[in-house]
Amino acid sequence: VITVLCANPALDVTYRVDRLTPGDVHAVYSVQRRAGGKGTNVARVLRQLGEAVRLVAPLGGTDGERYAAEIAESGIELVAVPVGAPPRTSVCVLDEDATVFNEAGPELAASEWDAVVDAVLQPRPDVLVLSGSLPAGVPTDAYARLIRPDVVTVVDAKGPVLAAALTARPHLVAPNVAEAQDILGAGDAAQCAAGLRSRGAGSAVVSCGPDGLVAATSDGTWIARPPRALSGNPTGAGDALTAALAAGLARAAPWPDLVRDAVATSAAALGRDTAGEIDLDLRAELLGQVVIEEVRDAADQHS
Ligand SMILES: Nc1ncnc2c1ncn2[C@@H]1O[C@H](COP(=O)(O)OP(=O)(O)OP(=O)(O)O)[C@@H](O)[C@H]1O
Ligand SMILES: [Mg+2]
C-alpha cells in the first residue's frame, strides 16, 4: 500500500468567469467545490493508476466531513485524523488563465500533529509520499522526522521544508526546477538534480513543465521530455508526476521505464481541467513517444 500524507488539505473552489478584471464585480457562471491539496491530488492519480492508496489528512469541522465524504466515494482509503479546525479553502478563478488564492490553512496543535505522525507510520507504509505544504504550528523539519531508512519516501516540497527533508536522506525528491533553484542557489535542471543528491536525496527528479524532467539516480541520469508541449491546465501536472514516481517505486520499476511513465503520466494531466486527474488514453498514447536520453556524467566523458 502507498501511504500519502496530505498535511494541509483544502477545499478547492473553482469559479469560471468571462474575464477577470481587478476591481470589477464578476458574475460567476459555474462553481465547482472539490477536496484538494497536493497530497489529495497525488492520491487521486494513484487511484486512477490502479494503486491501493491510504490517504492521511487532519480534518475538522463540517468542511472536514465534506472532504471525507467525497474521498470515501473515490476508492481511496482515508485515515481522517480528527482536529479542531476545518481545512482551508483554495480559490481558483478561471478565465483564459487560472488565478489562484491559497489560504495558509489552520494551525495544528502539537498533539494533533503527533496523531497525524502516528497515522502515517502505522501500519508501516511500503511507499510514503510527503507532498505539499505543512500546516502552521508544525515545525519545518516535520517531513524530515517522518523519513525512515526502511520506508521508501518520496518528497515533493519546497523551501525550508524541502531543505530540511534532504538532511533525512529521502529515497526520492521531486521538486520543479524553480523550487530546486530556490534552495540550491542556481543551476540548470541537471545541475539541480545532481545538487539535490549531494544534499542527501537518494535520487532526484527535477521537472521543467513542457520541457519534461531530469532524473538523477544511483543507476544513472536521464533527461526525458514529452513529444510535444500540450495546452491545458498545468495545475496538478507535478502531482501526477509524484504519483507516477511513487507507483513506479512501489513496483520496483527500472529507472528508464519509470522516467518514461512519469513523463507520460504527468503530461496526461494536461488532458484534464481538474487537478488530481489524468487522461488515461492520452497517457497510453504518449507512453511510446516520450523522448528519453541517458546523460553521461562529467567523469564518464573524460574517461
Ligand atoms: N505543457 C505541458 N505539456 C506537456 N507536459 C507537461 C506540460 N506541463 C507539465 N508537463 C509534464 O508535467 C511534469 C510536471 O510539470 P511541472 O514541472 O509544471 O510541475 P510543477 O511545477 O511541480 O506542477 P504543480 O503545479 O502540479 O506542482 C513535467 O515534467 C512534464 O512531464
Ligand atoms: Mg509541484
Short mmCIF file of C-alpha atoms and ligand atoms in Angstrom, two decimals:
data_model
loop_
_atom_site.label_atom_id
_atom_site.label_comp_id
_atom_site.label_asym_id
_atom_site.label_seq_id
_atom_site.Cartn_x
_atom_site.Cartn_y
_atom_site.Cartn_z
CA VAL A 1 0.00 0.00 0.00
CA ILE A 2 1.17 3.51 -0.84
CA THR A 3 0.55 5.98 2.01
CA VAL A 4 0.10 9.62 1.04
CA LEU A 5 0.15 12.39 3.62
CA CYS A 6 -1.91 15.48 2.87
CA ALA A 7 -0.76 17.58 5.81
CA ASN A 8 -2.65 20.70 4.78
CA PRO A 9 -5.82 19.56 3.00
CA ALA A 10 -8.06 22.07 1.24
CA LEU A 11 -11.45 22.50 -0.31
CA ASP A 12 -10.72 23.77 -3.81
CA VAL A 13 -13.31 26.16 -5.15
CA THR A 14 -13.15 26.93 -8.87
CA TYR A 15 -15.04 29.94 -10.25
CA ARG A 16 -15.41 30.37 -14.00
CA VAL A 17 -15.76 33.97 -15.15
CA ASP A 18 -15.61 35.63 -18.57
CA ARG A 19 -12.66 37.85 -17.87
CA LEU A 20 -11.03 38.55 -14.51
CA THR A 21 -10.53 42.30 -14.00
CA PRO A 22 -9.17 43.52 -10.65
CA GLY A 23 -11.55 45.99 -9.03
CA ASP A 24 -14.61 44.77 -11.00
CA VAL A 25 -17.68 42.82 -9.88
CA HIS A 26 -17.81 39.45 -11.65
CA ALA A 27 -20.69 37.13 -12.48
CA VAL A 28 -19.58 33.57 -11.68
CA TYR A 29 -21.11 31.27 -14.28
CA SER A 30 -20.02 27.99 -12.77
CA VAL A 31 -18.77 26.89 -9.35
CA GLN A 32 -17.02 23.62 -8.53
CA ARG A 33 -16.12 22.52 -5.00
CA ARG A 34 -13.67 19.67 -4.54
CA ALA A 35 -11.43 18.06 -1.95
CA GLY A 36 -7.91 19.27 -2.71
CA GLY A 37 -4.38 19.85 -1.53
CA LYS A 38 -1.32 18.35 -3.22
CA GLY A 39 -1.43 15.05 -1.31
CA THR A 40 -5.09 14.65 -2.23
CA ASN A 41 -4.26 15.12 -5.91
CA VAL A 42 -1.42 12.58 -5.70
CA ALA A 43 -3.74 10.03 -4.04
CA ARG A 44 -6.40 10.53 -6.72
CA VAL A 45 -3.93 9.96 -9.57
CA LEU A 46 -2.54 6.85 -7.82
CA ARG A 47 -6.09 5.53 -7.64
CA GLN A 48 -6.54 6.19 -11.37
CA LEU A 49 -3.33 4.23 -11.94
CA GLY A 50 -4.89 1.29 -10.08
CA GLU A 51 -2.75 1.50 -6.94
CA ALA A 52 -4.01 0.78 -3.42
CA VAL A 53 -3.77 4.13 -1.60
CA ARG A 54 -4.04 5.16 2.02
CA LEU A 55 -4.50 8.94 2.39
CA VAL A 56 -3.84 10.52 5.78
CA ALA A 57 -5.19 14.02 6.44
CA PRO A 58 -6.00 16.12 9.52
CA LEU A 59 -9.68 17.07 9.18
CA GLY A 60 -12.05 19.10 11.34
CA GLY A 61 -15.43 20.80 11.12
CA THR A 62 -18.18 20.36 8.54
CA ASP A 63 -15.76 21.11 5.69
CA GLY A 64 -13.62 18.26 7.01
CA GLU A 65 -16.68 15.99 6.83
CA ARG A 66 -17.41 17.19 3.31
CA TYR A 67 -13.82 16.38 2.30
CA ALA A 68 -14.04 12.90 3.91
CA ALA A 69 -17.37 12.09 2.25
CA GLU A 70 -16.01 12.97 -1.17
CA ILE A 71 -12.81 10.94 -0.74
CA ALA A 72 -14.80 7.96 0.56
CA GLU A 73 -16.54 7.76 -2.82
CA SER A 74 -13.26 7.68 -4.74
CA GLY A 75 -11.98 4.27 -3.58
CA ILE A 76 -9.15 5.84 -1.61
CA GLU A 77 -8.77 4.58 1.96
CA LEU A 78 -8.95 7.78 4.03
CA VAL A 79 -7.48 8.00 7.50
CA ALA A 80 -9.03 11.22 8.79
CA VAL A 81 -7.20 12.45 11.88
CA PRO A 82 -9.71 14.49 13.87
CA VAL A 83 -8.56 18.05 14.59
CA GLY A 84 -10.30 21.20 15.83
CA ALA A 85 -10.06 23.39 12.76
CA PRO A 86 -11.64 22.84 9.33
CA PRO A 87 -9.45 22.55 6.21
CA ARG A 88 -8.59 25.72 4.29
CA THR A 89 -10.23 26.89 1.10
CA SER A 90 -8.28 27.48 -2.11
CA VAL A 91 -9.99 29.63 -4.71
CA CYS A 92 -9.15 29.35 -8.40
CA VAL A 93 -10.66 31.92 -10.76
CA LEU A 94 -10.61 30.64 -14.34
CA ASP A 95 -10.88 32.86 -17.37
CA GLU A 96 -8.33 32.06 -20.09
CA ASP A 97 -5.80 31.92 -17.23
CA ALA A 98 -6.02 30.38 -13.77
CA THR A 99 -5.66 32.86 -10.87
CA VAL A 100 -5.26 31.06 -7.57
CA PHE A 101 -5.77 32.24 -3.98
CA ASN A 102 -4.25 29.81 -1.46
CA GLU A 103 -5.18 30.18 2.20
CA ALA A 104 -2.37 29.19 4.57
CA GLY A 105 -4.65 26.84 6.49
CA PRO A 106 -5.36 26.31 10.18
CA GLU A 107 -2.78 26.00 12.92
CA LEU A 108 -2.44 22.47 14.33
CA ALA A 109 -1.76 21.78 18.00
CA ALA A 110 1.32 19.65 18.81
CA SER A 111 -0.90 16.78 19.97
CA GLU A 112 -2.89 16.93 16.72
CA TRP A 113 0.31 16.67 14.67
CA ASP A 114 1.51 13.75 16.84
CA ALA A 115 -1.70 11.92 15.93
CA VAL A 116 -1.02 12.59 12.23
CA VAL A 117 2.52 11.18 12.57
CA ASP A 118 1.18 8.01 14.24
CA ALA A 119 -1.41 7.55 11.48
CA VAL A 120 1.26 7.92 8.77
CA LEU A 121 3.75 5.43 10.22
CA GLN A 122 1.35 2.74 11.50
CA PRO A 123 0.93 0.44 9.70
CA ARG A 124 4.36 0.85 8.12
CA PRO A 125 3.93 2.11 4.53
CA ASP A 126 5.57 0.30 1.59
CA VAL A 127 5.99 3.67 -0.05
CA LEU A 128 5.32 7.02 1.62
CA VAL A 129 4.53 10.24 -0.25
CA LEU A 130 5.05 13.57 1.53
CA SER A 131 3.65 16.22 -0.74
CA GLY A 132 2.78 19.89 -0.34
CA SER A 133 2.95 22.45 2.43
CA LEU A 134 2.87 21.91 6.17
CA PRO A 135 0.14 23.48 8.29
CA ALA A 136 1.00 26.33 10.65
CA GLY A 137 2.20 25.28 14.09
CA VAL A 138 4.10 22.29 12.69
CA PRO A 139 7.93 22.51 12.68
CA THR A 140 9.79 22.91 9.38
CA ASP A 141 11.55 19.57 9.90
CA ALA A 142 8.26 17.66 10.23
CA TYR A 143 8.76 15.82 6.90
CA ALA A 144 12.38 15.11 7.84
CA ARG A 145 11.17 13.42 11.03
CA LEU A 146 8.81 11.18 9.04
CA ILE A 147 11.58 9.83 6.82
CA ARG A 148 12.79 6.35 7.90
CA PRO A 149 15.56 4.33 6.28
CA ASP A 150 13.23 1.32 5.91
CA VAL A 151 10.40 3.22 4.18
CA VAL A 152 10.78 4.33 0.55
CA THR A 153 9.81 8.00 0.82
CA VAL A 154 9.07 10.48 -1.97
CA VAL A 155 9.11 14.17 -1.08
CA ASP A 156 7.54 16.94 -3.17
CA ALA A 157 8.05 20.08 -1.13
CA LYS A 158 9.79 23.42 -1.38
CA GLY A 159 11.77 25.96 0.59
CA PRO A 160 12.95 25.20 4.11
CA VAL A 161 10.70 22.10 4.33
CA LEU A 162 12.48 20.53 1.34
CA ALA A 163 15.90 21.63 2.61
CA ALA A 164 15.21 20.02 5.99
CA ALA A 165 13.84 16.84 4.37
CA LEU A 166 17.11 16.37 2.43
CA THR A 167 19.05 16.06 5.68
CA ALA A 168 16.98 12.93 6.49
CA ARG A 169 18.12 11.27 3.21
CA PRO A 170 14.78 10.61 1.48
CA HIS A 171 14.74 7.97 -1.25
CA LEU A 172 13.49 10.49 -3.85
CA VAL A 173 12.73 14.20 -4.04
CA ALA A 174 10.70 15.66 -6.93
CA PRO A 175 10.53 19.46 -6.95
CA ASN A 176 10.15 21.63 -10.06
CA VAL A 177 13.22 23.47 -11.31
CA ALA A 178 12.29 26.82 -9.70
CA GLU A 179 11.83 25.13 -6.31
CA ALA A 180 15.16 23.31 -6.70
CA GLN A 181 16.98 26.52 -7.69
CA ASP A 182 15.39 28.30 -4.76
CA ILE A 183 17.14 26.07 -2.22
CA LEU A 184 20.34 25.37 -4.21
CA GLY A 185 21.01 28.91 -5.41
CA ALA A 186 21.32 28.36 -9.16
CA GLY A 187 21.92 25.83 -11.93
CA ASP A 188 20.00 24.15 -14.74
CA ALA A 189 17.73 21.16 -14.11
CA ALA A 190 20.58 18.62 -14.45
CA GLN A 191 22.80 20.54 -12.06
CA CYS A 192 19.92 20.90 -9.63
CA ALA A 193 19.15 17.17 -9.74
CA ALA A 194 22.80 16.39 -9.00
CA GLY A 195 22.85 19.06 -6.29
CA LEU A 196 19.79 17.59 -4.56
CA ARG A 197 21.53 14.20 -4.49
CA SER A 198 24.68 15.67 -2.97
CA ARG A 199 22.48 17.35 -0.32
CA GLY A 200 21.13 13.94 0.74
CA ALA A 201 18.44 12.68 -1.68
CA GLY A 202 18.95 9.12 -2.94
CA SER A 203 17.50 10.19 -6.29
CA ALA A 204 16.17 13.49 -7.58
CA VAL A 205 13.65 14.25 -10.32
CA VAL A 206 13.58 17.92 -11.32
CA SER A 207 10.62 18.87 -13.52
CA CYS A 208 10.51 21.66 -16.10
CA GLY A 209 6.89 21.93 -17.27
CA PRO A 210 6.57 21.21 -21.02
CA ASP A 211 10.33 20.58 -21.24
CA GLY A 212 9.95 17.40 -19.19
CA LEU A 213 12.38 16.44 -16.46
CA VAL A 214 15.83 15.33 -15.38
CA ALA A 215 16.16 12.25 -13.17
CA ALA A 216 19.47 11.79 -11.33
CA THR A 217 19.69 8.36 -9.65
CA SER A 218 22.29 5.93 -8.38
CA ASP A 219 21.73 3.95 -11.64
CA GLY A 220 22.33 6.93 -13.94
CA THR A 221 20.92 10.25 -15.08
CA TRP A 222 18.18 10.65 -17.70
CA ILE A 223 16.65 13.63 -19.47
CA ALA A 224 13.12 12.93 -20.67
CA ARG A 225 10.52 15.11 -22.32
CA PRO A 226 7.02 14.78 -23.71
CA PRO A 227 6.83 14.57 -27.53
CA ARG A 228 5.13 17.97 -27.65
CA ALA A 229 4.07 20.77 -25.33
CA LEU A 230 0.40 20.23 -24.53
CA SER A 231 -2.06 23.04 -23.91
CA GLY A 232 -4.44 22.79 -21.00
CA ASN A 233 -4.48 23.40 -17.26
CA PRO A 234 -0.96 22.58 -15.96
CA THR A 235 -2.04 22.75 -12.29
CA GLY A 236 -1.54 19.30 -10.85
CA ALA A 237 0.89 18.04 -13.52
CA GLY A 238 3.54 17.94 -10.81
CA ASP A 239 1.20 15.97 -8.54
CA ALA A 240 0.60 13.44 -11.34
CA LEU A 241 4.38 13.22 -11.71
CA THR A 242 4.78 12.49 -7.99
CA ALA A 243 2.05 9.83 -8.20
CA ALA A 244 3.72 8.10 -11.16
CA LEU A 245 7.10 8.11 -9.40
CA ALA A 246 5.59 6.58 -6.24
CA ALA A 247 3.77 3.92 -8.26
CA GLY A 248 6.98 3.08 -10.14
CA LEU A 249 8.97 2.78 -6.92
CA ALA A 250 6.25 0.58 -5.39
CA ARG A 251 6.65 -1.78 -8.36
CA ALA A 252 10.47 -1.51 -8.31
CA ALA A 253 10.41 -0.46 -11.98
CA PRO A 254 13.81 0.14 -13.64
CA TRP A 255 14.61 3.89 -13.81
CA PRO A 256 14.34 4.35 -17.60
CA ASP A 257 10.85 2.77 -17.57
CA LEU A 258 9.88 4.75 -14.51
CA VAL A 259 11.01 8.03 -16.09
CA ARG A 260 9.17 7.35 -19.35
CA ASP A 261 5.98 6.55 -17.44
CA ALA A 262 6.38 9.60 -15.20
CA VAL A 263 6.60 11.95 -18.19
CA ALA A 264 3.61 10.37 -19.96
CA THR A 265 1.51 10.35 -16.78
CA SER A 266 2.30 13.96 -15.84
CA ALA A 267 1.76 15.24 -19.38
CA ALA A 268 -1.60 13.38 -19.37
CA ALA A 269 -2.69 15.71 -16.55
CA LEU A 270 -2.87 18.46 -19.19
CA GLY A 271 -5.68 16.48 -20.80
CA ARG A 272 -7.96 17.15 -17.83
CA ASP A 273 -9.10 20.54 -16.47
CA THR A 274 -9.17 19.30 -12.88
CA ALA A 275 -6.02 18.94 -10.78
CA GLY A 276 -5.71 15.36 -9.50
CA GLU A 277 -6.98 13.76 -12.70
CA ILE A 278 -5.18 12.41 -15.74
CA ASP A 279 -6.43 11.40 -19.19
CA LEU A 280 -5.60 7.66 -19.26
CA ASP A 281 -5.98 7.42 -23.06
CA LEU A 282 -3.60 10.32 -23.55
CA ARG A 283 -1.14 8.69 -21.15
CA ALA A 284 -1.21 5.45 -23.17
CA GLU A 285 -0.71 7.42 -26.40
CA LEU A 286 2.23 9.42 -25.02
CA LEU A 287 3.99 6.48 -23.37
CA GLY A 288 5.66 5.28 -26.59
CA GLN A 289 6.51 8.84 -27.66
CA VAL A 290 8.44 10.12 -24.63
CA VAL A 291 11.90 11.31 -25.72
CA ILE A 292 14.48 9.93 -23.30
CA GLU A 293 18.23 10.26 -23.27
CA GLU A 294 20.80 8.99 -20.78
CA VAL A 295 23.28 11.65 -19.70
CA ARG A 296 26.81 10.54 -19.03
CA ASP A 297 28.32 12.48 -16.18
CA ALA A 298 31.45 14.59 -16.45
CA ALA A 299 33.65 11.80 -15.05
CA ASP A 300 32.45 9.37 -17.77
CA GLN A 301 33.08 11.90 -20.52
CA HIS A 302 36.71 12.28 -19.53
CA SER A 303 37.41 8.56 -19.45
N1 LIG B 1 2.51 21.94 -21.09
C1 LIG B 1 2.94 20.70 -20.87
N2 LIG B 1 2.99 19.81 -21.89
C2 LIG B 1 3.42 18.55 -21.69
N3 LIG B 1 3.82 18.08 -20.49
C3 LIG B 1 3.80 18.92 -19.44
C4 LIG B 1 3.37 20.27 -19.56
N4 LIG B 1 3.44 20.85 -18.35
C5 LIG B 1 3.90 19.91 -17.50
N5 LIG B 1 4.13 18.74 -18.16
C6 LIG B 1 4.61 17.47 -17.56
O1 LIG B 1 4.37 17.52 -16.17
C7 LIG B 1 5.59 17.44 -15.43
C8 LIG B 1 5.49 18.32 -14.19
O2 LIG B 1 5.21 19.64 -14.58
P1 LIG B 1 5.76 20.92 -13.82
O3 LIG B 1 7.23 20.98 -13.92
O4 LIG B 1 4.98 22.09 -14.33
O5 LIG B 1 5.36 20.57 -12.32
P2 LIG B 1 5.01 21.53 -11.08
O6 LIG B 1 5.51 22.92 -11.34
O7 LIG B 1 5.50 20.83 -9.89
O8 LIG B 1 3.41 21.50 -11.11
P3 LIG B 1 2.34 21.52 -9.88
O9 LIG B 1 1.61 22.80 -10.07
O10 LIG B 1 1.45 20.36 -10.12
O11 LIG B 1 3.10 21.43 -8.60
C9 LIG B 1 6.67 17.83 -16.43
O12 LIG B 1 7.90 17.22 -16.08
C10 LIG B 1 6.11 17.31 -17.75
O13 LIG B 1 6.40 15.91 -17.89
MG MG B 2 4.87 20.81 -7.93
#
